[in-house]
Short mmCIF file of C-alpha atoms in Angstrom, two decimals:
data_model
loop_
_atom_site.label_atom_id
_atom_site.label_comp_id
_atom_site.label_asym_id
_atom_site.label_seq_id
_atom_site.Cartn_x
_atom_site.Cartn_y
_atom_site.Cartn_z
CA MET A 1 -1.84 86.06 -119.41
CA ASN A 2 1.30 84.10 -118.68
CA THR A 3 3.25 84.03 -121.93
CA GLU A 4 6.31 82.28 -120.49
CA THR A 5 7.23 79.16 -122.39
CA THR A 6 9.02 76.48 -120.41
CA SER A 7 11.00 73.94 -122.38
CA ARG A 8 12.16 70.75 -120.74
CA VAL A 9 15.66 69.92 -121.90
CA PRO A 10 17.99 67.09 -120.89
CA VAL A 11 20.46 67.93 -118.14
CA ALA A 12 24.05 66.70 -117.83
CA LEU A 13 26.53 67.24 -115.01
CA THR A 14 30.29 67.59 -115.35
CA ILE A 15 32.42 66.88 -112.28
CA ALA A 16 35.84 68.13 -113.28
CA GLY A 17 38.50 70.80 -113.03
CA SER A 18 38.44 74.35 -114.35
CA ASP A 19 40.82 75.20 -117.22
CA SER A 20 41.63 78.91 -117.22
CA GLY A 21 42.67 78.63 -120.87
CA GLY A 22 39.19 77.39 -121.78
CA GLY A 23 40.35 74.41 -123.83
CA ALA A 24 39.59 71.47 -121.56
CA GLY A 25 37.92 70.62 -118.26
CA VAL A 26 34.61 72.12 -117.23
CA GLN A 27 34.81 74.81 -119.90
CA ALA A 28 35.11 72.26 -122.71
CA ASP A 29 32.41 70.08 -121.16
CA LEU A 30 29.87 72.89 -120.91
CA ARG A 31 30.48 73.96 -124.52
CA THR A 32 30.04 70.36 -125.62
CA PHE A 33 26.79 70.02 -123.67
CA ALA A 34 25.49 73.26 -125.22
CA PHE A 35 26.36 72.08 -128.74
CA HIS A 36 24.23 68.98 -128.12
CA CYS A 37 21.29 71.08 -126.83
CA VAL A 38 21.75 69.72 -123.31
CA HIS A 39 21.67 71.98 -120.26
CA GLY A 40 25.08 71.82 -118.60
CA THR A 41 25.65 71.86 -114.85
CA SER A 42 28.95 71.55 -113.03
CA ALA A 43 30.80 70.59 -109.88
CA ILE A 44 34.33 71.99 -109.92
CA THR A 45 36.96 69.76 -108.31
CA CYS A 46 40.02 71.95 -108.81
CA VAL A 47 41.07 75.25 -110.33
CA THR A 48 44.02 75.31 -112.69
CA ALA A 49 46.12 78.16 -113.99
CA GLN A 50 46.89 76.99 -117.50
CA ASN A 51 47.06 78.04 -121.12
CA THR A 52 48.06 76.49 -124.43
CA LEU A 53 51.65 76.08 -123.18
CA GLY A 54 50.87 74.07 -120.05
CA VAL A 55 49.71 74.07 -116.44
CA ALA A 56 51.29 76.55 -114.02
CA ARG A 57 49.26 75.83 -110.87
CA VAL A 58 46.53 73.52 -109.54
CA ASP A 59 44.40 74.18 -106.45
CA ALA A 60 42.07 71.47 -105.17
CA MET A 61 38.57 72.24 -103.95
CA PRO A 62 37.68 70.93 -100.47
CA PRO A 63 35.87 67.58 -100.82
CA GLU A 64 32.92 69.03 -98.89
CA ALA A 65 32.58 71.77 -101.49
CA VAL A 66 32.59 69.21 -104.31
CA ALA A 67 29.88 67.21 -102.55
CA ALA A 68 27.79 70.33 -101.97
CA GLN A 69 27.92 71.27 -105.66
CA ILE A 70 26.78 67.82 -106.75
CA GLN A 71 23.98 67.76 -104.20
CA ALA A 72 22.77 71.25 -105.14
CA VAL A 73 22.41 70.26 -108.79
CA VAL A 74 20.92 66.80 -108.39
CA GLU A 75 18.46 67.56 -105.58
CA ASP A 76 16.89 70.52 -107.40
CA ILE A 77 17.45 70.20 -111.14
CA GLY A 78 18.17 66.50 -111.56
CA VAL A 79 20.52 65.06 -114.16
CA GLN A 80 20.03 62.48 -116.90
CA ALA A 81 23.77 61.83 -117.26
CA ALA A 82 27.05 62.83 -115.68
CA LYS A 83 30.74 62.71 -116.46
CA THR A 84 33.88 62.95 -114.39
CA GLY A 85 37.20 64.44 -115.47
CA MET A 86 40.13 65.55 -113.35
CA LEU A 87 39.36 64.57 -109.75
CA LEU A 88 42.93 65.21 -108.58
CA ASN A 89 43.21 63.31 -105.29
CA GLN A 90 41.98 60.36 -103.27
CA GLU A 91 39.64 62.40 -101.04
CA ILE A 92 37.80 64.01 -103.95
CA ILE A 93 37.50 60.70 -105.82
CA ALA A 94 36.00 59.00 -102.75
CA THR A 95 33.61 61.92 -102.22
CA VAL A 96 32.41 61.83 -105.83
CA ALA A 97 31.86 58.07 -105.66
CA GLN A 98 29.84 58.46 -102.46
CA GLN A 99 27.66 61.18 -104.01
CA VAL A 100 27.07 59.24 -107.23
CA GLU A 101 25.90 56.24 -105.24
CA ALA A 102 23.90 58.13 -102.61
CA LEU A 103 22.09 60.33 -105.13
CA GLY A 104 21.48 57.55 -107.64
CA ILE A 105 23.23 59.26 -110.55
CA LYS A 106 22.82 57.16 -113.68
CA ASN A 107 24.58 57.19 -117.05
CA LEU A 108 27.95 58.00 -115.50
CA VAL A 109 30.83 58.47 -117.92
CA VAL A 110 34.21 58.23 -116.19
CA ASP A 111 37.14 59.78 -118.00
CA PRO A 112 39.82 58.33 -115.68
CA VAL A 113 42.18 61.29 -115.84
CA MET A 114 45.38 59.77 -114.46
CA VAL A 115 47.97 60.24 -117.18
CA SER A 116 48.35 62.91 -119.85
CA ARG A 117 48.52 62.02 -123.51
CA THR A 118 52.30 62.47 -123.28
CA GLY A 119 52.55 59.87 -120.51
CA ALA A 120 52.94 62.11 -117.43
CA GLN A 121 51.13 60.69 -114.39
CA LEU A 122 48.76 63.26 -112.89
CA ILE A 123 47.52 61.58 -109.68
CA ASP A 124 49.24 59.45 -107.04
CA GLU A 125 48.89 55.71 -106.47
CA ASP A 126 46.39 56.06 -103.60
CA ALA A 127 44.13 58.09 -105.86
CA VAL A 128 44.45 55.50 -108.63
CA LYS A 129 43.47 52.76 -106.19
CA THR A 130 40.38 54.67 -105.03
CA LEU A 131 39.39 55.37 -108.62
CA ARG A 132 39.62 51.66 -109.46
CA GLN A 133 37.81 50.40 -106.41
CA GLN A 134 35.14 53.02 -105.73
CA LEU A 135 34.30 55.10 -108.80
CA ILE A 136 34.89 52.99 -111.89
CA PRO A 137 32.46 50.21 -110.82
CA LEU A 138 29.68 52.85 -110.80
CA ALA A 139 30.31 53.88 -114.41
CA ALA A 140 28.30 53.04 -117.48
CA ILE A 141 31.49 53.53 -119.48
CA ILE A 142 35.10 54.53 -118.90
CA THR A 143 37.28 56.21 -121.54
CA PRO A 144 40.97 55.65 -120.72
CA ASN A 145 43.73 56.77 -123.04
CA LYS A 146 46.63 54.45 -123.86
CA TYR A 147 48.59 55.21 -120.70
CA GLU A 148 45.55 55.04 -118.40
CA ALA A 149 44.56 51.71 -119.93
CA GLN A 150 48.08 50.45 -119.23
CA ILE A 151 47.71 51.35 -115.55
CA LEU A 152 44.22 49.86 -115.24
CA SER A 153 45.11 46.62 -117.02
CA GLY A 154 48.80 46.23 -116.19
CA PHE A 155 49.48 45.52 -119.89
CA PRO A 156 51.97 47.39 -122.07
CA ILE A 157 50.03 48.85 -125.01
CA ASN A 158 51.80 49.24 -128.34
CA SER A 159 49.28 47.89 -130.84
CA LEU A 160 45.57 47.52 -131.54
CA ASP A 161 45.72 43.95 -130.24
CA ASP A 162 47.17 45.28 -126.98
CA MET A 163 44.30 47.78 -126.77
CA ARG A 164 41.77 44.99 -127.31
CA ALA A 165 43.33 42.85 -124.59
CA ALA A 166 43.38 45.78 -122.17
CA ALA A 167 39.73 46.65 -122.87
CA GLN A 168 38.62 43.10 -122.15
CA PHE A 169 40.72 42.86 -118.98
CA ILE A 170 39.40 46.18 -117.64
CA HIS A 171 35.80 45.19 -118.36
CA ARG A 172 36.18 41.84 -116.67
CA ASN A 173 38.12 42.95 -113.62
CA LEU A 174 36.76 46.42 -112.86
CA LYS A 175 33.07 45.53 -113.32
CA VAL A 176 32.27 48.39 -115.68
CA LYS A 177 29.51 48.08 -118.29
CA ALA A 178 31.62 49.26 -121.23
CA VAL A 179 35.20 50.32 -121.97
CA LEU A 180 36.47 52.63 -124.69
CA VAL A 181 40.25 52.53 -124.94
CA LYS A 182 41.29 55.64 -126.87
CA GLY A 183 44.04 55.58 -129.44
CA GLY A 184 44.93 59.27 -129.50
CA GLY A 185 48.35 58.53 -128.04
CA MET A 186 49.09 55.65 -130.42
CA GLN A 187 51.40 55.78 -133.40
CA GLY A 188 50.93 55.10 -137.11
CA ASN A 189 47.66 53.55 -138.29
CA ALA A 190 46.50 53.03 -134.70
CA ARG A 191 46.50 56.78 -133.99
CA GLY A 192 42.97 57.95 -133.30
CA VAL A 193 41.54 54.42 -133.45
CA ASP A 194 39.46 53.47 -130.40
CA ILE A 195 38.55 50.03 -129.07
CA TRP A 196 35.05 49.41 -127.68
CA PHE A 197 34.13 46.43 -125.48
CA ASP A 198 30.86 45.90 -123.61
CA GLY A 199 31.25 42.28 -122.60
CA GLN A 200 29.85 40.97 -125.88
CA ASN A 201 30.94 43.22 -128.73
CA LEU A 202 34.60 43.99 -129.36
CA GLU A 203 34.75 46.72 -131.99
CA THR A 204 37.37 48.88 -133.63
CA LEU A 205 36.01 52.41 -134.04
CA THR A 206 37.67 54.56 -136.67
CA THR A 207 37.17 57.99 -138.17
CA GLN A 208 39.34 59.99 -140.53
CA GLN A 209 42.61 61.22 -139.04
CA VAL A 210 42.95 64.98 -138.63
CA ASP A 211 46.42 66.49 -138.97
CA THR A 212 46.53 69.28 -136.38
CA LYS A 213 48.61 70.19 -133.36
CA ASN A 214 45.59 71.82 -131.73
CA THR A 215 44.14 68.86 -129.85
CA HIS A 216 43.82 70.25 -126.32
CA GLY A 217 40.68 68.97 -124.61
CA THR A 218 39.87 66.06 -126.92
CA GLY A 219 39.47 63.57 -124.05
CA CYS A 220 37.23 65.90 -122.05
CA THR A 221 35.19 66.69 -125.14
CA LEU A 222 34.68 63.04 -126.07
CA SER A 223 33.46 62.00 -122.61
CA ALA A 224 31.23 65.09 -122.39
CA ALA A 225 29.70 64.31 -125.79
CA ILE A 226 29.00 60.73 -124.70
CA ALA A 227 27.29 62.03 -121.55
CA ALA A 228 25.25 64.54 -123.56
CA ASN A 229 24.06 61.83 -125.94
CA LEU A 230 23.14 59.57 -123.01
CA ALA A 231 21.20 62.44 -121.41
CA LYS A 232 19.20 62.69 -124.64
CA GLY A 233 18.23 59.03 -124.36
CA GLN A 234 20.60 57.40 -126.82
CA ASP A 235 21.88 53.90 -126.16
CA LEU A 236 25.49 53.67 -125.05
CA ARG A 237 27.00 52.35 -128.27
CA GLN A 238 25.30 54.98 -130.43
CA ALA A 239 26.23 57.69 -127.92
CA VAL A 240 29.89 56.74 -128.27
CA LYS A 241 29.88 56.60 -132.07
CA GLN A 242 28.22 59.99 -132.43
CA ALA A 243 30.52 61.51 -129.82
CA LYS A 244 33.57 60.25 -131.69
CA GLN A 245 32.34 61.83 -134.91
CA TYR A 246 31.69 65.12 -133.11
CA VAL A 247 35.26 65.20 -131.78
CA THR A 248 36.67 64.43 -135.23
CA THR A 249 34.76 67.34 -136.75
CA ALA A 250 35.76 69.63 -133.88
CA LEU A 251 39.40 68.69 -134.52
CA THR A 252 38.95 69.59 -138.17
CA TYR A 253 37.95 73.08 -137.01
CA SER A 254 40.45 73.31 -134.14
CA LEU A 255 41.43 76.75 -132.91
CA ASN A 256 44.90 78.10 -133.63
CA ILE A 257 45.13 80.32 -130.55
CA GLY A 258 47.96 80.92 -128.11
CA GLN A 259 51.57 79.94 -128.56
CA GLY A 260 51.16 76.22 -127.89
CA GLN A 261 48.52 73.54 -128.32
CA GLY A 262 45.14 75.11 -129.04
CA PRO A 263 41.75 73.54 -128.33
CA VAL A 264 39.29 71.78 -130.61
CA GLY A 265 36.53 73.87 -132.20
CA HIS A 266 33.56 72.93 -130.04
CA PHE A 267 31.30 75.44 -131.77
CA PHE A 268 32.44 74.75 -135.32
CA PRO A 269 29.10 75.56 -137.04
CA LEU A 270 29.65 79.19 -135.96
CA LEU A 271 33.16 79.39 -137.41
CA ASN A 272 33.75 80.81 -140.89
#
């Protein structure tokens, strides 16, 4: 008698970089998928040598290797949602966009990793152009931080009204279904406040502020949680709201490890 029990679970794909410190990137995404009871698959775009103090080295994967990873997952397992993180260069961005379109990947969450929360630009102008023109129009939602929203909109962002204007401009001009401008890099009462715009509803999304220095991986975690919720069949707006609450709770249980900025507590129910 065959006693094997097969359980069909939703599948999500992360297309992002590897973080050797385990706080962000593919490592954070896979933990987030697992928390949401979604099977996590991955396509690694680059390998970083980093820890809580910073990044020491970045090595890009060949674009052909990135494409092969995506194809291997989608053609056999299939995915109900996907997210992108650090894509690093123009060639990888173009390759990912081609694969998303050719393989019909739906529920794409694009975390347009261009600028760190401190304002340091991470990819060059050609890569930004390719991201704008080829990948973002394929997304169900994009989740730029303050600095990325400034680049995508061309607006300086110093207030919630600036965030609202940027969200509407990005939606209108980049042909994306929804925009979530994140307020993690804002100051004062705007810190941690996000702006949602889907072409009809302009909303201010708030949760309680968490006072912690250990915030590494929050952007990756948020976009991964959105993708996980979409893979489970939630509508986009609900997926975003639940993802934001998950990140807030994970920040509450952030990990004080290393000598610098530790990661959020993705698996907080297991922590004492």
